[in-house]
PDB file of C-alpha atoms in Angstrom:
ATOM      1  CA  MET A   1       8.471 -13.091  18.621  1.00 60.00           C
ATOM      2  CA  MET A   2       9.256 -10.123  20.958  1.00 65.00           C
ATOM      3  CA  PHE A   3      10.472  -8.175  18.004  1.00 70.00           C
ATOM      4  CA  GLN A   4       7.147  -8.788  16.014  1.00 77.00           C
ATOM      5  CA  GLU A   5       5.237  -7.807  18.847  1.00 83.00           C
ATOM      6  CA  ILE A   6       7.071  -4.670  18.638  1.00 80.00           C
ATOM      7  CA  ALA A   7       6.992  -4.356  15.091  1.00 80.00           C
ATOM      8  CA  PHE A   8       3.164  -4.741  15.717  1.00 86.00           C
ATOM      9  CA  LYS A   9       2.609  -2.079  17.879  1.00 84.00           C
ATOM     10  CA  ALA A  10       4.589   0.627  16.176  1.00 84.00           C
ATOM     11  CA  GLU A  11       2.068  -0.237  12.992  1.00 87.00           C
ATOM     12  CA  LEU A  12      -0.239   2.287  14.830  1.00 87.00           C
ATOM     13  CA  ASP A  13       3.278   4.855  15.335  1.00 85.00           C
ATOM     14  CA  ARG A  14       2.342   8.326  13.986  1.00 86.00           C
ATOM     15  CA  HIS A  15       5.748   9.834  15.772  1.00 84.00           C
ATOM     16  CA  ASN A  16       7.727  11.714  13.374  1.00 81.00           C
ATOM     17  CA  ASP A  17      11.476  10.388  13.998  1.00 81.00           C
ATOM     18  CA  PRO A  18      13.907  12.867  14.103  1.00 80.00           C
ATOM     19  CA  GLU A  19      16.668  10.195  12.533  1.00 80.00           C
ATOM     20  CA  SER A  20      14.166   9.976   9.568  1.00 88.00           C
ATOM     21  CA  GLU A  21      14.791  13.448   8.622  1.00 92.00           C
ATOM     22  CA  GLU A  22      17.834  12.123   6.253  1.00 93.00           C
ATOM     23  CA  GLU A  23      15.652   9.927   4.532  1.00 94.00           C
ATOM     24  CA  ALA A  24      13.062  12.342   4.045  1.00 95.00           C
ATOM     25  CA  ARG A  25      15.628  14.205   1.983  1.00 95.00           C
ATOM     26  CA  ILE A  26      16.973  11.974  -0.169  1.00 95.00           C
ATOM     27  CA  LEU A  27      13.375   9.765  -0.841  1.00 95.00           C
ATOM     28  CA  CYS A  28      11.007  12.506  -0.641  1.00 96.00           C
ATOM     29  CA  ASP A  29      13.395  16.036  -1.295  1.00 97.00           C
ATOM     30  CA  GLU A  30      11.705  17.024   1.849  1.00 97.00           C
ATOM     31  CA  HIS A  31      13.479  20.023   3.664  1.00 96.00           C
ATOM     32  CA  PRO A  32      12.532  21.179   6.966  1.00 94.00           C
ATOM     33  CA  ALA A  33      12.680  24.432   6.249  1.00 96.00           C
ATOM     34  CA  THR A  34      10.274  24.146   3.715  1.00 97.00           C
ATOM     35  CA  ARG A  35       7.962  21.111   4.693  1.00 97.00           C
ATOM     36  CA  GLN A  36       5.199  23.676   5.888  1.00 98.00           C
ATOM     37  CA  ARG A  37       5.571  26.173   2.771  1.00 98.00           C
ATOM     38  CA  ASN A  38       4.787  23.217   0.684  1.00 98.00           C
ATOM     39  CA  ILE A  39       1.750  21.780   2.716  1.00 98.00           C
ATOM     40  CA  ASP A  40       0.360  25.016   2.861  1.00 98.00           C
ATOM     41  CA  GLU A  41       0.974  26.036  -0.960  1.00 98.00           C
ATOM     42  CA  LEU A  42      -1.016  22.370  -1.551  1.00 98.00           C
ATOM     43  CA  ARG A  43      -3.752  23.252   0.938  1.00 98.00           C
ATOM     44  CA  ASN A  44      -4.128  26.510  -1.054  1.00 98.00           C
ATOM     45  CA  MET A  45      -4.215  24.811  -4.592  1.00 98.00           C
ATOM     46  CA  ILE A  46      -7.545  22.629  -2.941  1.00 98.00           C
ATOM     47  CA  TYR A  47      -9.371  25.748  -2.078  1.00 97.00           C
ATOM     48  CA  GLU A  48      -8.285  27.834  -4.707  1.00 97.00           C
ATOM     49  CA  ARG A  49      -8.868  25.029  -7.533  1.00 97.00           C
ATOM     50  CA  GLY A  50     -12.152  23.271  -6.268  1.00 96.00           C
ATOM     51  CA  GLU A  51     -10.815  20.302  -8.247  1.00 98.00           C
ATOM     52  CA  CYS A  52     -11.415  17.812  -5.084  1.00 97.00           C
ATOM     53  CA  CYS A  53     -12.843  17.583  -1.465  1.00 96.00           C
ATOM     54  CA  PRO A  54     -10.543  15.270   0.271  1.00 97.00           C
ATOM     55  CA  PRO A  55     -11.691  14.034   3.884  1.00 95.00           C
ATOM     56  CA  ARG A  56      -8.904  15.753   5.493  1.00 96.00           C
ATOM     57  CA  THR A  57      -6.885  19.208   4.917  1.00 97.00           C
ATOM     58  CA  ASP A  58      -4.781  19.064   8.128  1.00 96.00           C
ATOM     59  CA  ASP A  59      -0.963  19.122   7.779  1.00 97.00           C
ATOM     60  CA  ALA A  60      -0.704  15.474   8.362  1.00 95.00           C
ATOM     61  CA  PHE A  61      -2.913  13.874   5.959  1.00 97.00           C
ATOM     62  CA  LEU A  62      -1.527  16.161   3.200  1.00 98.00           C
ATOM     63  CA  LEU A  63       2.084  15.756   4.029  1.00 97.00           C
ATOM     64  CA  ARG A  64       1.522  11.882   2.803  1.00 97.00           C
ATOM     65  CA  PHE A  65       0.414  13.313  -0.625  1.00 98.00           C
ATOM     66  CA  LEU A  66       3.681  16.018  -0.797  1.00 98.00           C
ATOM     67  CA  ARG A  67       5.992  12.895   0.256  1.00 97.00           C
ATOM     68  CA  ALA A  68       4.274  10.081  -2.319  1.00 96.00           C
ATOM     69  CA  ARG A  69       5.484  12.991  -5.510  1.00 96.00           C
ATOM     70  CA  ARG A  70       9.389  14.316  -3.918  1.00 96.00           C
ATOM     71  CA  SER A  71       7.470  17.532  -2.207  1.00 97.00           C
ATOM     72  CA  VAL A  72       6.198  19.219  -5.436  1.00 98.00           C
ATOM     73  CA  PRO A  73       2.857  20.746  -4.374  1.00 98.00           C
ATOM     74  CA  ALA A  74       1.474  20.644  -7.742  1.00 98.00           C
ATOM     75  CA  ARG A  75       2.575  16.660  -8.313  1.00 97.00           C
ATOM     76  CA  ALA A  76       1.059  16.673  -5.053  1.00 98.00           C
ATOM     77  CA  HIS A  77      -2.227  18.133  -5.709  1.00 98.00           C
ATOM     78  CA  ARG A  78      -2.767  15.838  -9.133  1.00 96.00           C
ATOM     79  CA  LEU A  79      -2.114  12.411  -6.675  1.00 96.00           C
ATOM     80  CA  LEU A  80      -4.797  13.949  -4.385  1.00 98.00           C
ATOM     81  CA  VAL A  81      -7.277  14.818  -7.173  1.00 98.00           C
ATOM     82  CA  ARG A  82      -6.784  11.177  -8.672  1.00 96.00           C
ATOM     83  CA  TYR A  83      -7.358   9.749  -4.851  1.00 97.00           C
ATOM     84  CA  CYS A  84     -10.557  11.741  -4.561  1.00 97.00           C
ATOM     85  CA  ASN A  85     -12.153  10.780  -7.891  1.00 97.00           C
ATOM     86  CA  PHE A  86     -11.211   7.185  -7.443  1.00 96.00           C
ATOM     87  CA  ARG A  87     -12.650   7.085  -3.638  1.00 96.00           C
ATOM     88  CA  GLU A  88     -15.696   8.695  -5.193  1.00 96.00           C
ATOM     89  CA  GLN A  89     -15.795   6.368  -7.977  1.00 96.00           C
ATOM     90  CA  ASN A  90     -15.332   3.518  -6.036  1.00 96.00           C
ATOM     91  CA  PRO A  91     -17.524   3.713  -2.917  1.00 96.00           C
ATOM     92  CA  GLN A  92     -18.125   0.168  -2.275  1.00 95.00           C
ATOM     93  CA  LEU A  93     -14.310  -0.336  -1.572  1.00 95.00           C
ATOM     94  CA  TRP A  94     -14.419   1.393   0.990  1.00 93.00           C
ATOM     95  CA  ARG A  95     -17.717   3.024   2.932  1.00 93.00           C
ATOM     96  CA  ASP A  96     -18.725   1.269   5.772  1.00 89.00           C
ATOM     97  CA  GLN A  97     -16.630  -1.361   5.361  1.00 89.00           C
ATOM     98  CA  ASP A  98     -15.873  -3.683   8.298  1.00 89.00           C
ATOM     99  CA  TRP A  99     -12.063  -4.160   8.108  1.00 87.00           C
ATOM    100  CA  PHE A 100     -11.485  -6.481  10.102  1.00 89.00           C
ATOM    101  CA  ARG A 101     -13.722  -9.319   7.870  1.00 91.00           C
ATOM    102  CA  PHE A 102     -10.910  -8.917   5.415  1.00 93.00           C
ATOM    103  CA  SER A 103      -9.143 -11.465   7.700  1.00 92.00           C
ATOM    104  CA  ARG A 104     -11.290 -14.351   6.086  1.00 92.00           C
ATOM    105  CA  LEU A 105      -8.532 -13.404   3.528  1.00 94.00           C
ATOM    106  CA  GLY A 106      -5.903 -15.250   5.354  1.00 90.00           C
ATOM    107  CA  ASN A 107      -2.496 -15.632   3.526  1.00 94.00           C
ATOM    108  CA  VAL A 108      -3.573 -14.130   0.219  1.00 96.00           C
ATOM    109  CA  PHE A 109      -1.959 -10.765   1.388  1.00 96.00           C
ATOM    110  CA  GLU A 110       1.026 -11.135   3.772  1.00 96.00           C
ATOM    111  CA  GLY A 111       3.754  -8.726   4.676  1.00 93.00           C
ATOM    112  CA  VAL A 112       7.664  -8.651   6.119  1.00 93.00           C
ATOM    113  CA  LEU A 113       7.885  -6.362   8.936  1.00 90.00           C
ATOM    114  CA  PHE A 114      11.030  -5.300   8.496  1.00 91.00           C
ATOM    115  CA  ASP A 115      11.328  -1.679   6.596  1.00 92.00           C
ATOM    116  CA  ARG A 116      14.555  -0.707   5.112  1.00 91.00           C
ATOM    117  CA  PRO A 117      15.601   2.562   2.769  1.00 92.00           C
ATOM    118  CA  ASP A 118      15.520   0.737  -0.652  1.00 93.00           C
ATOM    119  CA  VAL A 119      12.592  -1.954  -0.280  1.00 95.00           C
ATOM    120  CA  GLY A 120      10.306   0.112   2.307  1.00 95.00           C
ATOM    121  CA  ARG A 121       7.278  -2.295   2.921  1.00 95.00           C
ATOM    122  CA  LEU A 122       7.277  -5.443   1.531  1.00 97.00           C
ATOM    123  CA  ILE A 123       3.684  -6.413   0.738  1.00 96.00           C
ATOM    124  CA  ILE A 124       2.734  -9.875  -0.820  1.00 97.00           C
ATOM    125  CA  CYS A 125      -0.294 -10.942  -2.696  1.00 96.00           C
ATOM    126  CA  ARG A 126      -0.364 -14.922  -3.103  1.00 96.00           C
ATOM    127  CA  LEU A 127      -3.206 -15.014  -5.917  1.00 93.00           C
ATOM    128  CA  GLY A 128      -3.384 -18.631  -5.956  1.00 94.00           C
ATOM    129  CA  LEU A 129      -4.717 -18.965  -2.823  1.00 96.00           C
ATOM    130  CA  TRP A 130      -7.625 -16.891  -3.691  1.00 96.00           C
ATOM    131  CA  ASP A 131     -10.736 -18.531  -4.016  1.00 95.00           C
ATOM    132  CA  PRO A 132     -12.680 -16.643  -6.463  1.00 95.00           C
ATOM    133  CA  ASP A 133     -16.023 -18.745  -5.574  1.00 94.00           C
ATOM    134  CA  GLN A 134     -15.926 -17.959  -2.037  1.00 93.00           C
ATOM    135  CA  LEU A 135     -14.490 -14.231  -2.340  1.00 94.00           C
ATOM    136  CA  PRO A 136     -15.417 -11.679  -4.904  1.00 94.00           C
ATOM    137  CA  ALA A 137     -12.045  -9.895  -6.517  1.00 95.00           C
ATOM    138  CA  GLU A 138     -13.199  -6.642  -5.312  1.00 95.00           C
ATOM    139  CA  ASP A 139     -12.567  -7.865  -1.977  1.00 95.00           C
ATOM    140  CA  LEU A 140      -8.918  -8.206  -2.883  1.00 96.00           C
ATOM    141  CA  ILE A 141      -8.669  -4.628  -3.752  1.00 96.00           C
ATOM    142  CA  SER A 142     -10.292  -3.457  -0.455  1.00 96.00           C
ATOM    143  CA  ALA A 143      -8.546  -5.415   1.483  1.00 95.00           C
ATOM    144  CA  CYS A 144      -5.277  -3.740  -0.368  1.00 95.00           C
ATOM    145  CA  LEU A 145      -6.563  -0.239  -0.047  1.00 95.00           C
ATOM    146  CA  LEU A 146      -7.145  -1.048   3.662  1.00 95.00           C
ATOM    147  CA  LEU A 147      -3.339  -2.199   4.166  1.00 94.00           C
ATOM    148  CA  LEU A 148      -2.420   0.928   2.430  1.00 95.00           C
ATOM    149  CA  GLU A 149      -4.159   3.074   4.576  1.00 95.00           C
ATOM    150  CA  VAL A 150      -3.278   1.455   7.625  1.00 94.00           C
ATOM    151  CA  GLY A 151       0.214   1.154   6.900  1.00 93.00           C
ATOM    152  CA  ILE A 152       0.569   4.981   4.831  1.00 94.00           C
ATOM    153  CA  MET A 153      -0.790   6.206   9.003  1.00 94.00           C
ATOM    154  CA  GLN A 154       3.086   5.787   9.607  1.00 94.00           C
ATOM    155  CA  PRO A 155       5.409   8.833   8.948  1.00 95.00           C
ATOM    156  CA  LYS A 156       7.770   6.002   8.091  1.00 94.00           C
ATOM    157  CA  LEU A 157       6.312   4.385   5.783  1.00 95.00           C
ATOM    158  CA  GLN A 158       5.149   7.599   4.210  1.00 96.00           C
ATOM    159  CA  ILE A 159       8.960   8.151   3.561  1.00 96.00           C
ATOM    160  CA  LEU A 160      10.282   4.512   2.658  1.00 95.00           C
ATOM    161  CA  GLY A 161       7.045   3.864   0.638  1.00 95.00           C
ATOM    162  CA  GLY A 162       6.517   0.121  -0.513  1.00 95.00           C
ATOM    163  CA  THR A 163       7.290  -3.001  -2.773  1.00 96.00           C
ATOM    164  CA  ALA A 164       4.702  -5.038  -4.041  1.00 95.00           C
ATOM    165  CA  LEU A 165       5.783  -8.604  -4.853  1.00 97.00           C
ATOM    166  CA  VAL A 166       2.953 -10.573  -6.832  1.00 95.00           C
ATOM    167  CA  ASP A 167       3.248 -14.369  -6.096  1.00 96.00           C
ATOM    168  CA  CYS A 168       1.619 -16.132  -9.559  1.00 93.00           C
ATOM    169  CA  LYS A 169       1.762 -19.913  -8.005  1.00 94.00           C
ATOM    170  CA  GLY A 170      -1.203 -21.485  -8.310  1.00 93.00           C
ATOM    171  CA  ILE A 171      -3.229 -19.376 -10.555  1.00 91.00           C
ATOM    172  CA  THR A 172      -5.785 -20.954 -13.026  1.00 90.00           C
ATOM    173  CA  MET A 173      -7.709 -19.541 -15.877  1.00 88.00           C
ATOM    174  CA  HIS A 174     -10.276 -19.873 -13.274  1.00 92.00           C
ATOM    175  CA  HIS A 175      -8.887 -16.865 -11.195  1.00 92.00           C
ATOM    176  CA  ILE A 176      -7.762 -15.606 -14.269  1.00 87.00           C
ATOM    177  CA  ARG A 177     -11.721 -15.056 -15.459  1.00 90.00           C
ATOM    178  CA  HIS A 178     -12.550 -13.158 -12.499  1.00 92.00           C
ATOM    179  CA  ILE A 179      -9.689 -10.659 -12.855  1.00 88.00           C
ATOM    180  CA  THR A 180     -11.457  -8.158 -15.362  1.00 88.00           C
ATOM    181  CA  PRO A 181     -10.156  -4.945 -16.790  1.00 84.00           C
ATOM    182  CA  SER A 182     -12.136  -2.904 -13.756  1.00 89.00           C
ATOM    183  CA  ILE A 183     -10.091  -4.694 -11.485  1.00 91.00           C
ATOM    184  CA  VAL A 184      -6.983  -4.273 -13.010  1.00 87.00           C
ATOM    185  CA  LEU A 185      -8.163  -0.659 -13.184  1.00 87.00           C
ATOM    186  CA  GLN A 186      -8.457  -0.404  -9.760  1.00 92.00           C
ATOM    187  CA  ALA A 187      -5.739  -2.364  -8.256  1.00 90.00           C
ATOM    188  CA  ILE A 188      -3.513   0.429 -10.662  1.00 87.00           C
ATOM    189  CA  ASN A 189      -5.053   3.226  -8.730  1.00 88.00           C
ATOM    190  CA  VAL A 190      -4.342   1.518  -5.606  1.00 91.00           C
ATOM    191  CA  MET A 191      -0.812   0.850  -6.372  1.00 86.00           C
ATOM    192  CA  GLY A 192       0.188   4.216  -6.838  1.00 82.00           C
ATOM    193  CA  PHE A 193      -1.572   5.799  -9.076  1.00 86.00           C
ATOM    194  CA  ALA A 194      -4.485   6.938  -7.128  1.00 93.00           C
ATOM    195  CA  PHE A 195      -2.853   6.475  -3.694  1.00 95.00           C
ATOM    196  CA  PRO A 196      -0.076   8.617  -1.819  1.00 96.00           C
ATOM    197  CA  LEU A 197       2.299   5.314  -2.195  1.00 91.00           C
ATOM    198  CA  HIS A 198       5.847   5.857  -2.750  1.00 88.00           C
ATOM    199  CA  GLN A 199       5.652   2.692  -4.802  1.00 89.00           C
ATOM    200  CA  ARG A 200       9.440   1.150  -5.056  1.00 91.00           C
ATOM    201  CA  GLY A 201       8.474  -1.551  -7.126  1.00 92.00           C
ATOM    202  CA  VAL A 202       6.188  -4.110  -8.333  1.00 93.00           C
ATOM    203  CA  HIS A 203       7.763  -8.015  -8.374  1.00 95.00           C
ATOM    204  CA  VAL A 204       5.758 -10.606 -10.266  1.00 94.00           C
ATOM    205  CA  ILE A 205       7.333 -14.060  -9.292  1.00 95.00           C
ATOM    206  CA  ASN A 206       5.889 -17.664 -10.540  1.00 95.00           C
ATOM    207  CA  CYS A 207       4.300 -16.626 -13.458  1.00 89.00           C
ATOM    208  CA  SER A 208       3.854 -17.717 -16.916  1.00 83.00           C
ATOM    209  CA  ARG A 209       4.265 -16.049 -20.177  1.00 77.00           C
ATOM    210  CA  VAL A 210       0.532 -16.465 -20.378  1.00 73.00           C
ATOM    211  CA  PHE A 211      -0.069 -14.197 -17.352  1.00 74.00           C
ATOM    212  CA  GLU A 212       2.712 -11.802 -18.701  1.00 75.00           C
ATOM    213  CA  THR A 213       1.107 -11.365 -22.304  1.00 77.00           C
ATOM    214  CA  LEU A 214      -2.305 -10.665 -19.866  1.00 73.00           C
ATOM    215  CA  PHE A 215      -0.073  -7.926 -18.139  1.00 75.00           C
ATOM    216  CA  HIS A 216       0.430  -6.141 -21.483  1.00 74.00           C
ATOM    217  CA  PHE A 217      -2.767  -6.119 -22.638  1.00 73.00           C
ATOM    218  CA  PHE A 218      -4.402  -4.749 -19.496  1.00 72.00           C
ATOM    219  CA  LYS A 219      -1.671  -2.205 -19.207  1.00 71.00           C
ATOM    220  CA  ARG A 220      -3.232  -0.719 -22.506  1.00 72.00           C
ATOM    221  CA  LEU A 221      -6.282   0.013 -20.502  1.00 67.00           C
ATOM    222  CA  ALA A 222      -4.487   1.783 -17.615  1.00 65.00           C
ATOM    223  CA  PRO A 223      -3.035   5.666 -18.058  1.00 60.00           C
ATOM    224  CA  ALA A 224       0.708   6.234 -19.077  1.00 54.00           C
ATOM    225  CA  ASP A 225       2.556   6.415 -15.734  1.00 63.00           C
ATOM    226  CA  ASP A 226       6.211   6.093 -13.977  1.00 72.00           C
ATOM    227  CA  LEU A 227       4.421   2.990 -12.293  1.00 75.00           C
ATOM    228  CA  TRP A 228       5.290   0.690 -15.540  1.00 78.00           C
ATOM    229  CA  LYS A 229       8.509   1.276 -15.757  1.00 82.00           C
ATOM    230  CA  ARG A 230       9.013  -0.137 -11.876  1.00 87.00           C
ATOM    231  CA  VAL A 231       6.933  -3.431 -12.826  1.00 89.00           C
ATOM    232  CA  TYR A 232       9.571  -6.513 -13.224  1.00 92.00           C
ATOM    233  CA  PHE A 233       8.996 -10.424 -13.886  1.00 92.00           C
ATOM    234  CA  HIS A 234      10.732 -12.703 -12.705  1.00 95.00           C
ATOM    235  CA  GLY A 235       9.254 -16.112 -14.229  1.00 91.00           C
ATOM    236  CA  TYR A 236      10.110 -18.711 -11.683  1.00 94.00           C
ATOM    237  CA  ASN A 237      13.415 -17.381 -10.794  1.00 94.00           C
ATOM    238  CA  CYS A 238      14.297 -16.232  -6.978  1.00 95.00           C
ATOM    239  CA  ASN A 239      17.759 -15.309  -7.779  1.00 96.00           C
ATOM    240  CA  SER A 240      16.351 -12.765 -10.324  1.00 96.00           C
ATOM    241  CA  LEU A 241      14.338 -11.348  -7.267  1.00 97.00           C
ATOM    242  CA  GLN A 242      16.711 -11.051  -4.773  1.00 97.00           C
ATOM    243  CA  ARG A 243      18.529  -9.167  -7.655  1.00 96.00           C
ATOM    244  CA  TYR A 244      15.967  -6.609  -6.770  1.00 96.00           C
ATOM    245  CA  ILE A 245      15.035  -7.011  -3.555  1.00 97.00           C
ATOM    246  CA  HIS A 246      17.478  -8.365  -0.694  1.00 95.00           C
ATOM    247  CA  PRO A 247      16.738 -11.609   0.699  1.00 96.00           C
ATOM    248  CA  ASP A 248      17.675  -9.580   4.115  1.00 95.00           C
ATOM    249  CA  CYS A 249      13.698  -8.275   3.247  1.00 96.00           C
ATOM    250  CA  LEU A 250      12.530 -11.364   1.721  1.00 97.00           C
ATOM    251  CA  PRO A 251      10.483 -14.179   3.308  1.00 96.00           C
ATOM    252  CA  LYS A 252      12.001 -17.561   3.283  1.00 95.00           C
ATOM    253  CA  ARG A 253       9.999 -19.339  -0.037  1.00 95.00           C
ATOM    254  CA  TYR A 254      12.264 -16.608  -2.281  1.00 97.00           C
ATOM    255  CA  GLY A 255      15.316 -17.765  -0.472  1.00 96.00           C
ATOM    256  CA  GLY A 256      15.401 -15.098   1.971  1.00 96.00           C
ATOM    257  CA  VAL A 257      15.397 -14.755   6.201  1.00 95.00           C
ATOM    258  CA  ARG A 258      12.130 -13.059   7.224  1.00 94.00           C
ATOM    259  CA  ASP A 259       8.919 -14.607   8.331  1.00 91.00           C
ATOM    260  CA  GLU A 260       6.011 -13.681   6.596  1.00 93.00           C
ATOM    261  CA  VAL A 261       2.682 -12.050   8.104  1.00 94.00           C
ATOM    262  CA  SER A 262      -0.381 -13.235   7.235  1.00 95.00           C
ATOM    263  CA  LEU A 263      -3.299 -10.489   6.693  1.00 94.00           C
ATOM    264  CA  GLU A 264      -5.311 -12.408   9.450  1.00 94.00           C
ATOM    265  CA  LEU A 265      -2.831 -12.035  12.188  1.00 94.00           C
ATOM    266  CA  TRP A 266      -1.869  -8.443  10.932  1.00 94.00           C
ATOM    267  CA  LEU A 267      -5.364  -7.187  11.050  1.00 94.00           C
ATOM    268  CA  THR A 268      -5.989  -9.314  14.568  1.00 94.00           C
ATOM    269  CA  LYS A 269      -2.975  -7.066  16.107  1.00 93.00           C
ATOM    270  CA  ILE A 270      -3.922  -3.939  14.732  1.00 93.00           C
ATOM    271  CA  LYS A 271      -7.485  -4.592  16.267  1.00 92.00           C
ATOM    272  CA  GLN A 272      -5.497  -5.718  19.467  1.00 93.00           C
ATOM    273  CA  TYR A 273      -3.251  -2.463  19.542  1.00 91.00           C
ATOM    274  CA  LYS A 274      -5.516   0.366  17.888  1.00 92.00           C
ATOM    275  CA  ASN A 275      -6.603   2.967  20.095  1.00 91.00           C
ATOM    276  CA  LYS A 276      -9.272   6.334  19.748  1.00 92.00           C
ATOM    277  CA  GLU A 277      -7.122   8.408  17.277  1.00 93.00           C
ATOM    278  CA  PHE A 278      -6.798   5.648  14.946  1.00 92.00           C
ATOM    279  CA  ASP A 279     -10.485   4.773  14.875  1.00 93.00           C
ATOM    280  CA  THR A 280     -10.946   8.356  14.472  1.00 94.00           C
ATOM    281  CA  ASP A 281      -9.102   8.674  11.276  1.00 94.00           C
ATOM    282  CA  MET A 282     -10.692   5.259  10.138  1.00 93.00           C
ATOM    283  CA  ARG A 283     -14.120   6.869  10.842  1.00 93.00           C
ATOM    284  CA  THR A 284     -13.164  10.050   8.809  1.00 94.00           C
ATOM    285  CA  LEU A 285     -12.295   7.567   5.551  1.00 93.00           C
ATOM    286  CA  GLY A 286     -15.361   6.206   6.129  1.00 92.00           C
ATOM    287  CA  TYR A 287     -14.682   2.732   7.446  1.00 92.00           C
ATOM    288  CA  SER A 288     -16.874   0.982   9.948  1.00 88.00           C
ATOM    289  CA  VAL A 289     -15.578   1.159  13.755  1.00 85.00           C
ATOM    290  CA  ASP A 290     -16.507  -0.814  16.270  1.00 77.00           C
TER     291      ASP A 290
END
């Protein structure tokens, strides 16, 4: 429990750890000597091209986009344009959202507060626990977006990135009928196409062939992107999953050793430890802040 409390407090840490410099070099091709030059180049692109109007243009905000695109300003700019366009086209996902209300999703979203370079932050979506009669599918997207917006405030997670695990246990045709093409497109954008996330992989477990077939159908609706190369289906085989995600990072239900943290508990702890800086950042992004 002591480790978990330390991990919760660290969720709001904005400190750039000198020890992460080597990881930033390996994972993000980031070097101290060229970091500021890249940030300035990206900022100049924003002003000169006028293709987007980001909520912020300070160094810390722009750096997360560079880290998500191997420190290449042109690639980071394309990502930033997609990010801004996605926000403009889907204001209902974030504008004036009371972020704490997503605690009612309970265990639909979980995480493991154990981050390491080969996996980053593991976020789990247990779709079968979602009740579409009580919560619209867009709430899932909004909650996932919130998880990522808060997580990406941490320099450590900007560098390490994240891995998604989608658990299809308990999914019925009733669930699938609510997962429309527009919801799928929103999910794809949030998972990396239009978000500054260094996506390490998307792993799908406890899924039938029917779900795999639907995935390939929805794949045609989305723009081509490297994200598709990092989607892996494991059927009902935890051993297959463990070939990609070490058991040290997995919850016990998947043959790992970790305790999972529900979205409800995570939000409760964020609310407990948040500060004025956090409130300012959330307000800048358009979220409601109490």
